[in-house]
Amino acid sequence: LRDDVTAEIERVLPVGETVYVLGSYDALSAEVEDTLKAAGYQTVRFAGANRFETSLMIANEVERLAGPPQILFVATGLNFPDALAAGAAAASFNLPTFPPEVPTAVVVLSRDYALTSAVEDYLADICLTDPDSIIVAAGGQASSAVWDAFGCDGDLGCFYYDGANRYQTAAWIAFDWFDPHIGFGLTTGQNFPDALTGAPILAGANWPVLLVPPDGPIPTHPLGSVREFLTDYATTLNDGLVLGSPASVSTGVTAEVCVLVGIANCDVPFTAFGGALALVSPETSGLDKQPP
């Protein structure tokens, strides 16, 4: 475990609290857990036989902590972009400040164009138990997998976000699953760490993650895209956060986004647009948050 990661855990988490270790010993060795335990922390490892089972174990823990899920995002587990957008959307429903009537959301993984039997059974069990639950397929692979397994549409509780590419899929999710549109996160669509670690702070502010090519251009499409999201909501998007260095999102892309949205005080990555980043108050962060 890197010393700077250990130091950050110690900064934010009192000794004796729980650190979750996600993945098998091939993903994170026993030495990682030993380091955490030596520092005085409890550890809980979720390690399924594969990444699909691990996603179910995490979903079950979300249910234990936040209540039975009604919104079931599905994204391929064999590539990262769709799961990044789905993860931020799902997490934005699970804030502890939300009242009980706001539904809980989880993300589970498909094996590209098919569901494993365990994931299919999980989805089917929840949908049979709760008629108000919905399945949200993020990306073309997950959309095919959900359709082949359940053959359902919006009237039967299934929704599909099968964009022309990873950028459009994330933009469509941003359009539909975040309201009001008051801020956004911007990060590369070519790699996952920045968006993955940044998703919790975006979800806490009820902001979506928008994916862009590192050096542009800002994706555009007549049926909705990152560019259209930024221009359509330019009057309400007051803040944003660039996740990653200029190698991940170039200063040129950042500057163009600032022009599109009309943010005058546009700083370099690692800082907030429009001034210091502050999570918005509960009154504006989605206490009335509901599925579209």
PDB file of C-alpha atoms in Angstrom:
ATOM      1  CA  LEU A   1       0.000   0.000   0.000  1.00  0.00           C
ATOM      2  CA  ARG A   2       1.480   3.320  -1.032  1.00  0.00           C
ATOM      3  CA  ASP A   3       2.524   5.571   1.836  1.00  0.00           C
ATOM      4  CA  ASP A   4       0.470   8.493   0.502  1.00  0.00           C
ATOM      5  CA  VAL A   5      -2.647   6.308   0.317  1.00  0.00           C
ATOM      6  CA  THR A   6      -2.082   5.097   3.875  1.00  0.00           C
ATOM      7  CA  ALA A   7      -1.634   8.696   5.015  1.00  0.00           C
ATOM      8  CA  GLU A   8      -4.878   9.765   3.356  1.00  0.00           C
ATOM      9  CA  ILE A   9      -6.819   6.888   4.943  1.00  0.00           C
ATOM     10  CA  GLU A  10      -5.428   7.900   8.328  1.00  0.00           C
ATOM     11  CA  ARG A  11      -6.407  11.532   7.674  1.00  0.00           C
ATOM     12  CA  VAL A  12     -10.057  10.846   6.876  1.00  0.00           C
ATOM     13  CA  LEU A  13     -10.859   7.690   8.852  1.00  0.00           C
ATOM     14  CA  PRO A  14     -10.523   7.163  12.619  1.00  0.00           C
ATOM     15  CA  VAL A  15      -8.553   4.151  13.753  1.00  0.00           C
ATOM     16  CA  GLY A  16     -10.818   1.156  14.350  1.00  0.00           C
ATOM     17  CA  GLU A  17     -13.176   1.964  11.470  1.00  0.00           C
ATOM     18  CA  THR A  18     -13.659  -0.188   8.370  1.00  0.00           C
ATOM     19  CA  VAL A  19     -11.727  -0.113   5.112  1.00  0.00           C
ATOM     20  CA  TYR A  20     -13.251  -2.042   2.211  1.00  0.00           C
ATOM     21  CA  VAL A  21     -10.894  -4.076   0.051  1.00  0.00           C
ATOM     22  CA  LEU A  22     -12.445  -4.762  -3.341  1.00  0.00           C
ATOM     23  CA  GLY A  23     -11.282  -7.722  -5.371  1.00  0.00           C
ATOM     24  CA  SER A  24      -9.419 -10.972  -4.924  1.00  0.00           C
ATOM     25  CA  TYR A  25      -5.879 -11.467  -3.667  1.00  0.00           C
ATOM     26  CA  ASP A  26      -4.745 -11.270  -7.291  1.00  0.00           C
ATOM     27  CA  ALA A  27      -6.180  -7.751  -7.410  1.00  0.00           C
ATOM     28  CA  LEU A  28      -5.045  -6.626  -3.937  1.00  0.00           C
ATOM     29  CA  SER A  29      -2.625  -8.802  -2.036  1.00  0.00           C
ATOM     30  CA  ALA A  30      -2.852  -9.880   1.582  1.00  0.00           C
ATOM     31  CA  GLU A  31      -0.030  -7.424   2.273  1.00  0.00           C
ATOM     32  CA  VAL A  32      -2.441  -4.559   1.583  1.00  0.00           C
ATOM     33  CA  GLU A  33      -4.834  -5.857   4.237  1.00  0.00           C
ATOM     34  CA  ASP A  34      -1.974  -6.526   6.658  1.00  0.00           C
ATOM     35  CA  THR A  35      -0.820  -2.924   6.314  1.00  0.00           C
ATOM     36  CA  LEU A  36      -4.307  -1.637   7.063  1.00  0.00           C
ATOM     37  CA  LYS A  37      -4.745  -3.922  10.050  1.00  0.00           C
ATOM     38  CA  ALA A  38      -1.351  -2.911  11.418  1.00  0.00           C
ATOM     39  CA  ALA A  39      -2.532   0.695  11.241  1.00  0.00           C
ATOM     40  CA  GLY A  40      -5.499  -0.244  13.429  1.00  0.00           C
ATOM     41  CA  TYR A  41      -8.304  -0.619  10.880  1.00  0.00           C
ATOM     42  CA  GLN A  42     -10.920  -3.302  10.386  1.00  0.00           C
ATOM     43  CA  THR A  43     -10.978  -4.663   6.837  1.00  0.00           C
ATOM     44  CA  VAL A  44     -13.791  -6.200   4.823  1.00  0.00           C
ATOM     45  CA  ARG A  45     -12.822  -7.821   1.532  1.00  0.00           C
ATOM     46  CA  PHE A  46     -15.327  -8.477  -1.244  1.00  0.00           C
ATOM     47  CA  ALA A  47     -13.797 -11.073  -3.528  1.00  0.00           C
ATOM     48  CA  GLY A  48     -16.061 -13.103  -5.757  1.00  0.00           C
ATOM     49  CA  ALA A  49     -14.899 -15.849  -8.054  1.00  0.00           C
ATOM     50  CA  ASN A  50     -14.779 -13.178 -10.751  1.00  0.00           C
ATOM     51  CA  ARG A  51     -15.509  -9.468 -11.246  1.00  0.00           C
ATOM     52  CA  PHE A  52     -19.200 -10.149 -11.877  1.00  0.00           C
ATOM     53  CA  GLU A  53     -19.672 -11.894  -8.552  1.00  0.00           C
ATOM     54  CA  THR A  54     -17.654  -9.185  -6.820  1.00  0.00           C
ATOM     55  CA  SER A  55     -20.060  -6.576  -8.212  1.00  0.00           C
ATOM     56  CA  LEU A  56     -22.940  -8.516  -6.661  1.00  0.00           C
ATOM     57  CA  MET A  57     -21.191  -8.631  -3.291  1.00  0.00           C
ATOM     58  CA  ILE A  58     -20.733  -4.861  -3.409  1.00  0.00           C
ATOM     59  CA  ALA A  59     -24.380  -4.396  -4.424  1.00  0.00           C
ATOM     60  CA  ASN A  60     -25.476  -6.497  -1.459  1.00  0.00           C
ATOM     61  CA  GLU A  61     -23.395  -4.326   0.871  1.00  0.00           C
ATOM     62  CA  VAL A  62     -24.984  -1.190  -0.594  1.00  0.00           C
ATOM     63  CA  GLU A  63     -28.360  -2.756   0.169  1.00  0.00           C
ATOM     64  CA  ARG A  64     -27.284  -3.506   3.743  1.00  0.00           C
ATOM     65  CA  LEU A  65     -26.185   0.079   4.278  1.00  0.00           C
ATOM     66  CA  ALA A  66     -28.748   2.036   2.251  1.00  0.00           C
ATOM     67  CA  GLY A  67     -31.748  -0.251   1.835  1.00  0.00           C
ATOM     68  CA  PRO A  68     -33.109  -2.466  -0.963  1.00  0.00           C
ATOM     69  CA  PRO A  69     -32.175  -1.082  -4.397  1.00  0.00           C
ATOM     70  CA  GLN A  70     -34.852  -0.032  -6.857  1.00  0.00           C
ATOM     71  CA  ILE A  71     -32.516   1.233  -9.577  1.00  0.00           C
ATOM     72  CA  LEU A  72     -30.282  -1.435 -11.047  1.00  0.00           C
ATOM     73  CA  PHE A  73     -27.590  -0.125 -13.382  1.00  0.00           C
ATOM     74  CA  VAL A  74     -25.887  -2.692 -15.593  1.00  0.00           C
ATOM     75  CA  ALA A  75     -22.624  -2.015 -17.445  1.00  0.00           C
ATOM     76  CA  THR A  76     -20.121  -4.288 -19.104  1.00  0.00           C
ATOM     77  CA  GLY A  77     -17.396  -5.559 -16.827  1.00  0.00           C
ATOM     78  CA  LEU A  78     -14.979  -6.040 -19.730  1.00  0.00           C
ATOM     79  CA  ASN A  79     -14.425  -2.344 -20.386  1.00  0.00           C
ATOM     80  CA  PHE A  80     -14.585   0.716 -18.150  1.00  0.00           C
ATOM     81  CA  PRO A  81     -16.292   3.806 -19.696  1.00  0.00           C
ATOM     82  CA  ASP A  82     -19.952   2.866 -19.315  1.00  0.00           C
ATOM     83  CA  ALA A  83     -19.470   1.749 -15.724  1.00  0.00           C
ATOM     84  CA  LEU A  84     -17.901   5.128 -14.881  1.00  0.00           C
ATOM     85  CA  ALA A  85     -21.016   7.027 -15.953  1.00  0.00           C
ATOM     86  CA  ALA A  86     -23.318   4.471 -14.346  1.00  0.00           C
ATOM     87  CA  GLY A  87     -21.331   4.498 -11.104  1.00  0.00           C
ATOM     88  CA  ALA A  88     -21.615   8.247 -10.635  1.00  0.00           C
ATOM     89  CA  ALA A  89     -25.348   8.103 -11.403  1.00  0.00           C
ATOM     90  CA  ALA A  90     -25.981   5.222  -8.997  1.00  0.00           C
ATOM     91  CA  ALA A  91     -23.964   6.793  -6.185  1.00  0.00           C
ATOM     92  CA  SER A  92     -25.894  10.055  -6.532  1.00  0.00           C
ATOM     93  CA  PHE A  93     -28.986   8.256  -5.202  1.00  0.00           C
ATOM     94  CA  ASN A  94     -27.340   6.825  -2.088  1.00  0.00           C
ATOM     95  CA  LEU A  95     -26.412   9.879  -0.051  1.00  0.00           C
ATOM     96  CA  PRO A  96     -27.074   9.548   3.692  1.00  0.00           C
ATOM     97  CA  THR A  97     -28.729  13.005   3.726  1.00  0.00           C
ATOM     98  CA  PHE A  98     -31.516  11.806   1.446  1.00  0.00           C
ATOM     99  CA  PRO A  99     -34.897  10.856   2.921  1.00  0.00           C
ATOM    100  CA  PRO A 100     -36.006   7.207   2.807  1.00  0.00           C
ATOM    101  CA  GLU A 101     -38.289   7.752  -0.187  1.00  0.00           C
ATOM    102  CA  VAL A 102     -35.316   8.415  -2.477  1.00  0.00           C
ATOM    103  CA  PRO A 103     -34.551   5.013  -4.063  1.00  0.00           C
ATOM    104  CA  THR A 104     -31.264   3.179  -3.610  1.00  0.00           C
ATOM    105  CA  ALA A 105     -29.200   2.361  -6.714  1.00  0.00           C
ATOM    106  CA  VAL A 106     -26.481  -0.188  -7.456  1.00  0.00           C
ATOM    107  CA  VAL A 107     -24.246  -1.183 -10.372  1.00  0.00           C
ATOM    108  CA  VAL A 108     -23.708  -4.768 -11.476  1.00  0.00           C
ATOM    109  CA  LEU A 109     -21.627  -6.013 -14.390  1.00  0.00           C
ATOM    110  CA  SER A 110     -22.405  -7.936 -17.547  1.00  0.00           C
ATOM    111  CA  ARG A 111     -19.941 -10.158 -19.375  1.00  0.00           C
ATOM    112  CA  ASP A 112     -20.114  -7.841 -22.355  1.00  0.00           C
ATOM    113  CA  TYR A 113     -23.164  -8.949 -24.372  1.00  0.00           C
ATOM    114  CA  ALA A 114     -24.423 -11.521 -21.845  1.00  0.00           C
ATOM    115  CA  LEU A 115     -25.330 -11.697 -18.173  1.00  0.00           C
ATOM    116  CA  THR A 116     -23.808 -14.329 -15.969  1.00  0.00           C
ATOM    117  CA  SER A 117     -26.415 -16.587 -14.400  1.00  0.00           C
ATOM    118  CA  ALA A 118     -25.731 -15.069 -10.972  1.00  0.00           C
ATOM    119  CA  VAL A 119     -26.233 -11.478 -12.187  1.00  0.00           C
ATOM    120  CA  GLU A 120     -29.345 -12.425 -14.145  1.00  0.00           C
ATOM    121  CA  ASP A 121     -30.818 -14.154 -11.080  1.00  0.00           C
ATOM    122  CA  TYR A 122     -30.010 -11.130  -8.914  1.00  0.00           C
ATOM    123  CA  LEU A 123     -31.785  -8.740 -11.285  1.00  0.00           C
ATOM    124  CA  ALA A 124     -34.761 -11.051 -11.723  1.00  0.00           C
ATOM    125  CA  ASP A 125     -35.194 -11.567  -7.978  1.00  0.00           C
ATOM    126  CA  ILE A 126     -35.296  -7.835  -7.257  1.00  0.00           C
ATOM    127  CA  CYS A 127     -37.653  -7.090 -10.138  1.00  0.00           C
ATOM    128  CA  LEU A 128     -40.020  -9.848  -9.001  1.00  0.00           C
ATOM    129  CA  THR A 129     -39.902  -8.663  -5.398  1.00  0.00           C
ATOM    130  CA  ASP A 130     -40.343  -4.958  -6.128  1.00  0.00           C
ATOM    131  CA  PRO A 131     -42.557  -3.996  -9.091  1.00  0.00           C
ATOM    132  CA  ASP A 132     -41.243  -0.415  -8.858  1.00  0.00           C
ATOM    133  CA  SER A 133     -37.655  -1.464  -9.551  1.00  0.00           C
ATOM    134  CA  ILE A 134     -36.057  -0.648 -12.897  1.00  0.00           C
ATOM    135  CA  ILE A 135     -33.056  -1.921 -14.836  1.00  0.00           C
ATOM    136  CA  VAL A 136     -30.874   0.708 -16.511  1.00  0.00           C
ATOM    137  CA  ALA A 137     -28.473  -0.646 -19.123  1.00  0.00           C
ATOM    138  CA  ALA A 138     -25.470   1.631 -19.689  1.00  0.00           C
ATOM    139  CA  GLY A 139     -23.823   1.053 -23.062  1.00  0.00           C
ATOM    140  CA  GLY A 140     -24.357  -1.214 -26.028  1.00  0.00           C
ATOM    141  CA  GLN A 141     -22.991  -4.392 -24.476  1.00  0.00           C
ATOM    142  CA  ALA A 142     -25.126  -4.140 -21.350  1.00  0.00           C
ATOM    143  CA  SER A 143     -28.166  -3.143 -23.411  1.00  0.00           C
ATOM    144  CA  SER A 144     -27.858  -6.308 -25.500  1.00  0.00           C
ATOM    145  CA  ALA A 145     -27.315  -8.405 -22.392  1.00  0.00           C
ATOM    146  CA  VAL A 146     -30.371  -7.034 -20.588  1.00  0.00           C
ATOM    147  CA  TRP A 147     -32.570  -7.274 -23.674  1.00  0.00           C
ATOM    148  CA  ASP A 148     -31.576 -10.884 -24.348  1.00  0.00           C
ATOM    149  CA  ALA A 149     -32.188 -11.843 -20.719  1.00  0.00           C
ATOM    150  CA  PHE A 150     -35.454 -10.007 -20.074  1.00  0.00           C
ATOM    151  CA  GLY A 151     -36.771  -8.615 -23.360  1.00  0.00           C
ATOM    152  CA  CYS A 152     -38.225  -5.659 -21.485  1.00  0.00           C
ATOM    153  CA  ASP A 153     -38.712  -2.009 -22.362  1.00  0.00           C
ATOM    154  CA  GLY A 154     -39.610   1.167 -20.499  1.00  0.00           C
ATOM    155  CA  ASP A 155     -43.145  -0.011 -19.842  1.00  0.00           C
ATOM    156  CA  LEU A 156     -41.749  -3.097 -18.138  1.00  0.00           C
ATOM    157  CA  GLY A 157     -39.018  -1.313 -16.218  1.00  0.00           C
ATOM    158  CA  CYS A 158     -35.988  -1.504 -18.530  1.00  0.00           C
ATOM    159  CA  PHE A 159     -34.169   1.495 -19.993  1.00  0.00           C
ATOM    160  CA  TYR A 160     -31.310   1.436 -22.468  1.00  0.00           C
ATOM    161  CA  TYR A 161     -28.499   3.952 -22.997  1.00  0.00           C
ATOM    162  CA  ASP A 162     -26.806   2.603 -26.110  1.00  0.00           C
ATOM    163  CA  GLY A 163     -24.925   5.625 -27.389  1.00  0.00           C
ATOM    164  CA  ALA A 164     -22.934   5.820 -30.581  1.00  0.00           C
ATOM    165  CA  ASN A 165     -19.813   5.713 -28.393  1.00  0.00           C
ATOM    166  CA  ARG A 166     -18.711   5.985 -24.757  1.00  0.00           C
ATOM    167  CA  TYR A 167     -18.995   9.764 -24.836  1.00  0.00           C
ATOM    168  CA  GLN A 168     -22.610   9.817 -25.969  1.00  0.00           C
ATOM    169  CA  THR A 169     -23.640   7.093 -23.524  1.00  0.00           C
ATOM    170  CA  ALA A 170     -22.207   9.104 -20.616  1.00  0.00           C
ATOM    171  CA  ALA A 171     -23.859  12.282 -21.915  1.00  0.00           C
ATOM    172  CA  TRP A 172     -27.265  10.601 -22.181  1.00  0.00           C
ATOM    173  CA  ILE A 173     -26.954   9.415 -18.585  1.00  0.00           C
ATOM    174  CA  ALA A 174     -26.002  12.956 -17.563  1.00  0.00           C
ATOM    175  CA  PHE A 175     -29.103  14.352 -19.289  1.00  0.00           C
ATOM    176  CA  ASP A 176     -31.517  11.931 -17.648  1.00  0.00           C
ATOM    177  CA  TRP A 177     -30.181  11.047 -14.209  1.00  0.00           C
ATOM    178  CA  PHE A 178     -29.041  14.372 -12.785  1.00  0.00           C
ATOM    179  CA  ASP A 179     -31.515  17.118 -12.046  1.00  0.00           C
ATOM    180  CA  PRO A 180     -31.120  19.995 -11.456  1.00  0.00           C
ATOM    181  CA  HIS A 181     -28.186  20.418 -13.844  1.00  0.00           C
ATOM    182  CA  ILE A 182     -25.980  22.627 -11.695  1.00  0.00           C
ATOM    183  CA  GLY A 183     -22.482  21.213 -12.154  1.00  0.00           C
ATOM    184  CA  PHE A 184     -20.441  18.518 -13.852  1.00  0.00           C
ATOM    185  CA  GLY A 185     -17.213  16.575 -13.783  1.00  0.00           C
ATOM    186  CA  LEU A 186     -14.986  16.370 -16.832  1.00  0.00           C
ATOM    187  CA  THR A 187     -12.423  13.628 -17.374  1.00  0.00           C
ATOM    188  CA  THR A 188     -10.764  11.503 -19.996  1.00  0.00           C
ATOM    189  CA  GLY A 189     -12.747   8.758 -21.694  1.00  0.00           C
ATOM    190  CA  GLN A 190      -9.538   6.892 -22.508  1.00  0.00           C
ATOM    191  CA  ASN A 191      -8.687   5.679 -19.011  1.00  0.00           C
ATOM    192  CA  PHE A 192     -10.541   5.010 -15.781  1.00  0.00           C
ATOM    193  CA  PRO A 193      -8.680   5.988 -12.564  1.00  0.00           C
ATOM    194  CA  ASP A 194      -9.514   9.703 -12.496  1.00  0.00           C
ATOM    195  CA  ALA A 195     -13.239   9.204 -13.079  1.00  0.00           C
ATOM    196  CA  LEU A 196     -13.386   6.206 -10.760  1.00  0.00           C
ATOM    197  CA  THR A 197     -11.914   8.019  -7.779  1.00  0.00           C
ATOM    198  CA  GLY A 198     -13.670  11.291  -8.612  1.00  0.00           C
ATOM    199  CA  ALA A 199     -17.146   9.781  -8.913  1.00  0.00           C
ATOM    200  CA  PRO A 200     -17.947   9.956  -5.160  1.00  0.00           C
ATOM    201  CA  ILE A 201     -17.369  13.702  -4.910  1.00  0.00           C
ATOM    202  CA  LEU A 202     -19.386  14.258  -8.099  1.00  0.00           C
ATOM    203  CA  ALA A 203     -22.204  12.065  -6.789  1.00  0.00           C
ATOM    204  CA  GLY A 204     -22.169  13.949  -3.502  1.00  0.00           C
ATOM    205  CA  ALA A 205     -22.854  17.156  -5.398  1.00  0.00           C
ATOM    206  CA  ASN A 206     -25.360  15.492  -7.765  1.00  0.00           C
ATOM    207  CA  TRP A 207     -23.052  16.152 -10.731  1.00  0.00           C
ATOM    208  CA  PRO A 208     -22.570  13.731 -13.649  1.00  0.00           C
ATOM    209  CA  VAL A 209     -19.265  12.608 -15.098  1.00  0.00           C
ATOM    210  CA  LEU A 210     -18.715  13.718 -18.710  1.00  0.00           C
ATOM    211  CA  LEU A 211     -16.091  11.902 -20.763  1.00  0.00           C
ATOM    212  CA  VAL A 212     -13.942  13.636 -23.370  1.00  0.00           C
ATOM    213  CA  PRO A 213     -10.923  12.715 -25.511  1.00  0.00           C
ATOM    214  CA  PRO A 214      -7.808  14.064 -23.777  1.00  0.00           C
ATOM    215  CA  ASP A 215      -6.999  16.507 -26.580  1.00  0.00           C
ATOM    216  CA  GLY A 216     -10.523  16.981 -27.894  1.00  0.00           C
ATOM    217  CA  PRO A 217     -12.567  17.641 -29.820  1.00  0.00           C
ATOM    218  CA  ILE A 218     -15.472  17.883 -27.400  1.00  0.00           C
ATOM    219  CA  PRO A 219     -17.831  15.140 -28.582  1.00  0.00           C
ATOM    220  CA  THR A 220     -20.913  16.224 -30.490  1.00  0.00           C
ATOM    221  CA  HIS A 221     -23.858  14.344 -31.979  1.00  0.00           C
ATOM    222  CA  PRO A 222     -27.259  15.529 -33.243  1.00  0.00           C
ATOM    223  CA  LEU A 223     -29.067  13.227 -30.791  1.00  0.00           C
ATOM    224  CA  GLY A 224     -27.337  14.516 -27.678  1.00  0.00           C
ATOM    225  CA  SER A 225     -23.723  14.609 -26.613  1.00  0.00           C
ATOM    226  CA  VAL A 226     -21.249  16.209 -24.229  1.00  0.00           C
ATOM    227  CA  ARG A 227     -21.276  19.443 -26.240  1.00  0.00           C
ATOM    228  CA  GLU A 228     -25.076  19.551 -26.298  1.00  0.00           C
ATOM    229  CA  PHE A 229     -25.275  18.897 -22.557  1.00  0.00           C
ATOM    230  CA  LEU A 230     -22.911  21.787 -21.843  1.00  0.00           C
ATOM    231  CA  THR A 231     -24.672  24.205 -24.168  1.00  0.00           C
ATOM    232  CA  ASP A 232     -28.236  23.173 -23.289  1.00  0.00           C
ATOM    233  CA  TYR A 233     -27.634  23.786 -19.575  1.00  0.00           C
ATOM    234  CA  ALA A 234     -25.115  26.618 -19.857  1.00  0.00           C
ATOM    235  CA  THR A 235     -27.390  28.954 -17.884  1.00  0.00           C
ATOM    236  CA  THR A 236     -27.596  26.604 -14.885  1.00  0.00           C
ATOM    237  CA  LEU A 237     -24.158  24.931 -14.880  1.00  0.00           C
ATOM    238  CA  ASN A 238     -22.339  27.118 -12.392  1.00  0.00           C
ATOM    239  CA  ASP A 239     -19.457  24.830 -11.432  1.00  0.00           C
ATOM    240  CA  GLY A 240     -17.415  21.952 -12.711  1.00  0.00           C
ATOM    241  CA  LEU A 241     -14.439  19.849 -11.751  1.00  0.00           C
ATOM    242  CA  VAL A 242     -11.720  18.601 -14.080  1.00  0.00           C
ATOM    243  CA  LEU A 243     -10.441  15.226 -12.920  1.00  0.00           C
ATOM    244  CA  GLY A 244      -6.863  14.540 -13.885  1.00  0.00           C
ATOM    245  CA  SER A 245      -3.793  16.332 -15.166  1.00  0.00           C
ATOM    246  CA  PRO A 246      -3.514  18.195 -18.481  1.00  0.00           C
ATOM    247  CA  ALA A 247      -2.380  14.900 -19.984  1.00  0.00           C
ATOM    248  CA  SER A 248      -5.833  13.504 -19.160  1.00  0.00           C
ATOM    249  CA  VAL A 249      -7.841  16.608 -20.092  1.00  0.00           C
ATOM    250  CA  SER A 250      -5.831  19.218 -21.939  1.00  0.00           C
ATOM    251  CA  THR A 251      -5.948  22.863 -20.992  1.00  0.00           C
ATOM    252  CA  GLY A 252      -7.329  23.541 -24.468  1.00  0.00           C
ATOM    253  CA  VAL A 253     -10.319  21.270 -23.882  1.00  0.00           C
ATOM    254  CA  THR A 254     -10.853  22.809 -20.463  1.00  0.00           C
ATOM    255  CA  ALA A 255     -10.796  26.310 -21.904  1.00  0.00           C
ATOM    256  CA  GLU A 256     -13.278  25.396 -24.646  1.00  0.00           C
ATOM    257  CA  VAL A 257     -15.644  23.920 -22.071  1.00  0.00           C
ATOM    258  CA  CYS A 258     -15.455  27.123 -20.065  1.00  0.00           C
ATOM    259  CA  VAL A 259     -16.396  29.107 -23.161  1.00  0.00           C
ATOM    260  CA  LEU A 260     -19.330  26.812 -23.928  1.00  0.00           C
ATOM    261  CA  VAL A 261     -20.708  27.069 -20.414  1.00  0.00           C
ATOM    262  CA  GLY A 262     -19.819  30.730 -19.950  1.00  0.00           C
ATOM    263  CA  ILE A 263     -17.614  30.310 -16.892  1.00  0.00           C
ATOM    264  CA  ALA A 264     -15.367  33.339 -16.649  1.00  0.00           C
ATOM    265  CA  ASN A 265     -12.993  32.135 -13.941  1.00  0.00           C
ATOM    266  CA  CYS A 266     -11.627  29.050 -15.651  1.00  0.00           C
ATOM    267  CA  ASP A 267      -8.645  27.561 -13.884  1.00  0.00           C
ATOM    268  CA  VAL A 268      -6.389  24.628 -14.686  1.00  0.00           C
ATOM    269  CA  PRO A 269      -7.237  20.980 -13.896  1.00  0.00           C
ATOM    270  CA  PHE A 270      -7.356  19.910 -10.230  1.00  0.00           C
ATOM    271  CA  THR A 271      -9.387  23.024  -9.361  1.00  0.00           C
ATOM    272  CA  ALA A 272     -13.041  23.893  -9.633  1.00  0.00           C
ATOM    273  CA  PHE A 273     -14.469  26.091 -12.299  1.00  0.00           C
ATOM    274  CA  GLY A 274     -15.901  29.307 -10.927  1.00  0.00           C
ATOM    275  CA  GLY A 275     -13.966  29.322  -7.650  1.00  0.00           C
ATOM    276  CA  ALA A 276     -13.369  26.936  -4.792  1.00  0.00           C
ATOM    277  CA  LEU A 277     -15.274  23.682  -5.055  1.00  0.00           C
ATOM    278  CA  ALA A 278     -17.971  23.337  -2.421  1.00  0.00           C
ATOM    279  CA  LEU A 279     -20.597  20.619  -2.328  1.00  0.00           C
ATOM    280  CA  VAL A 280     -23.993  22.155  -2.866  1.00  0.00           C
ATOM    281  CA  SER A 281     -26.516  22.308  -0.048  1.00  0.00           C
ATOM    282  CA  PRO A 282     -29.143  19.555   0.340  1.00  0.00           C
ATOM    283  CA  GLU A 283     -31.776  21.981  -0.899  1.00  0.00           C
ATOM    284  CA  THR A 284     -30.147  21.988  -4.322  1.00  0.00           C
ATOM    285  CA  SER A 285     -28.379  18.644  -4.435  1.00  0.00           C
ATOM    286  CA  GLY A 286     -31.367  16.460  -5.213  1.00  0.00           C
ATOM    287  CA  LEU A 287     -33.445  15.751  -2.111  1.00  0.00           C
ATOM    288  CA  ASP A 288     -36.301  15.283  -4.565  1.00  0.00           C
ATOM    289  CA  LYS A 289     -34.101  13.055  -6.718  1.00  0.00           C
ATOM    290  CA  GLN A 290     -36.127  10.433  -8.538  1.00  0.00           C
ATOM    291  CA  PRO A 291     -35.656   8.336 -11.684  1.00  0.00           C
ATOM    292  CA  PRO A 292     -36.472  10.238 -14.901  1.00  0.00           C
TER     293      PRO A 292
END
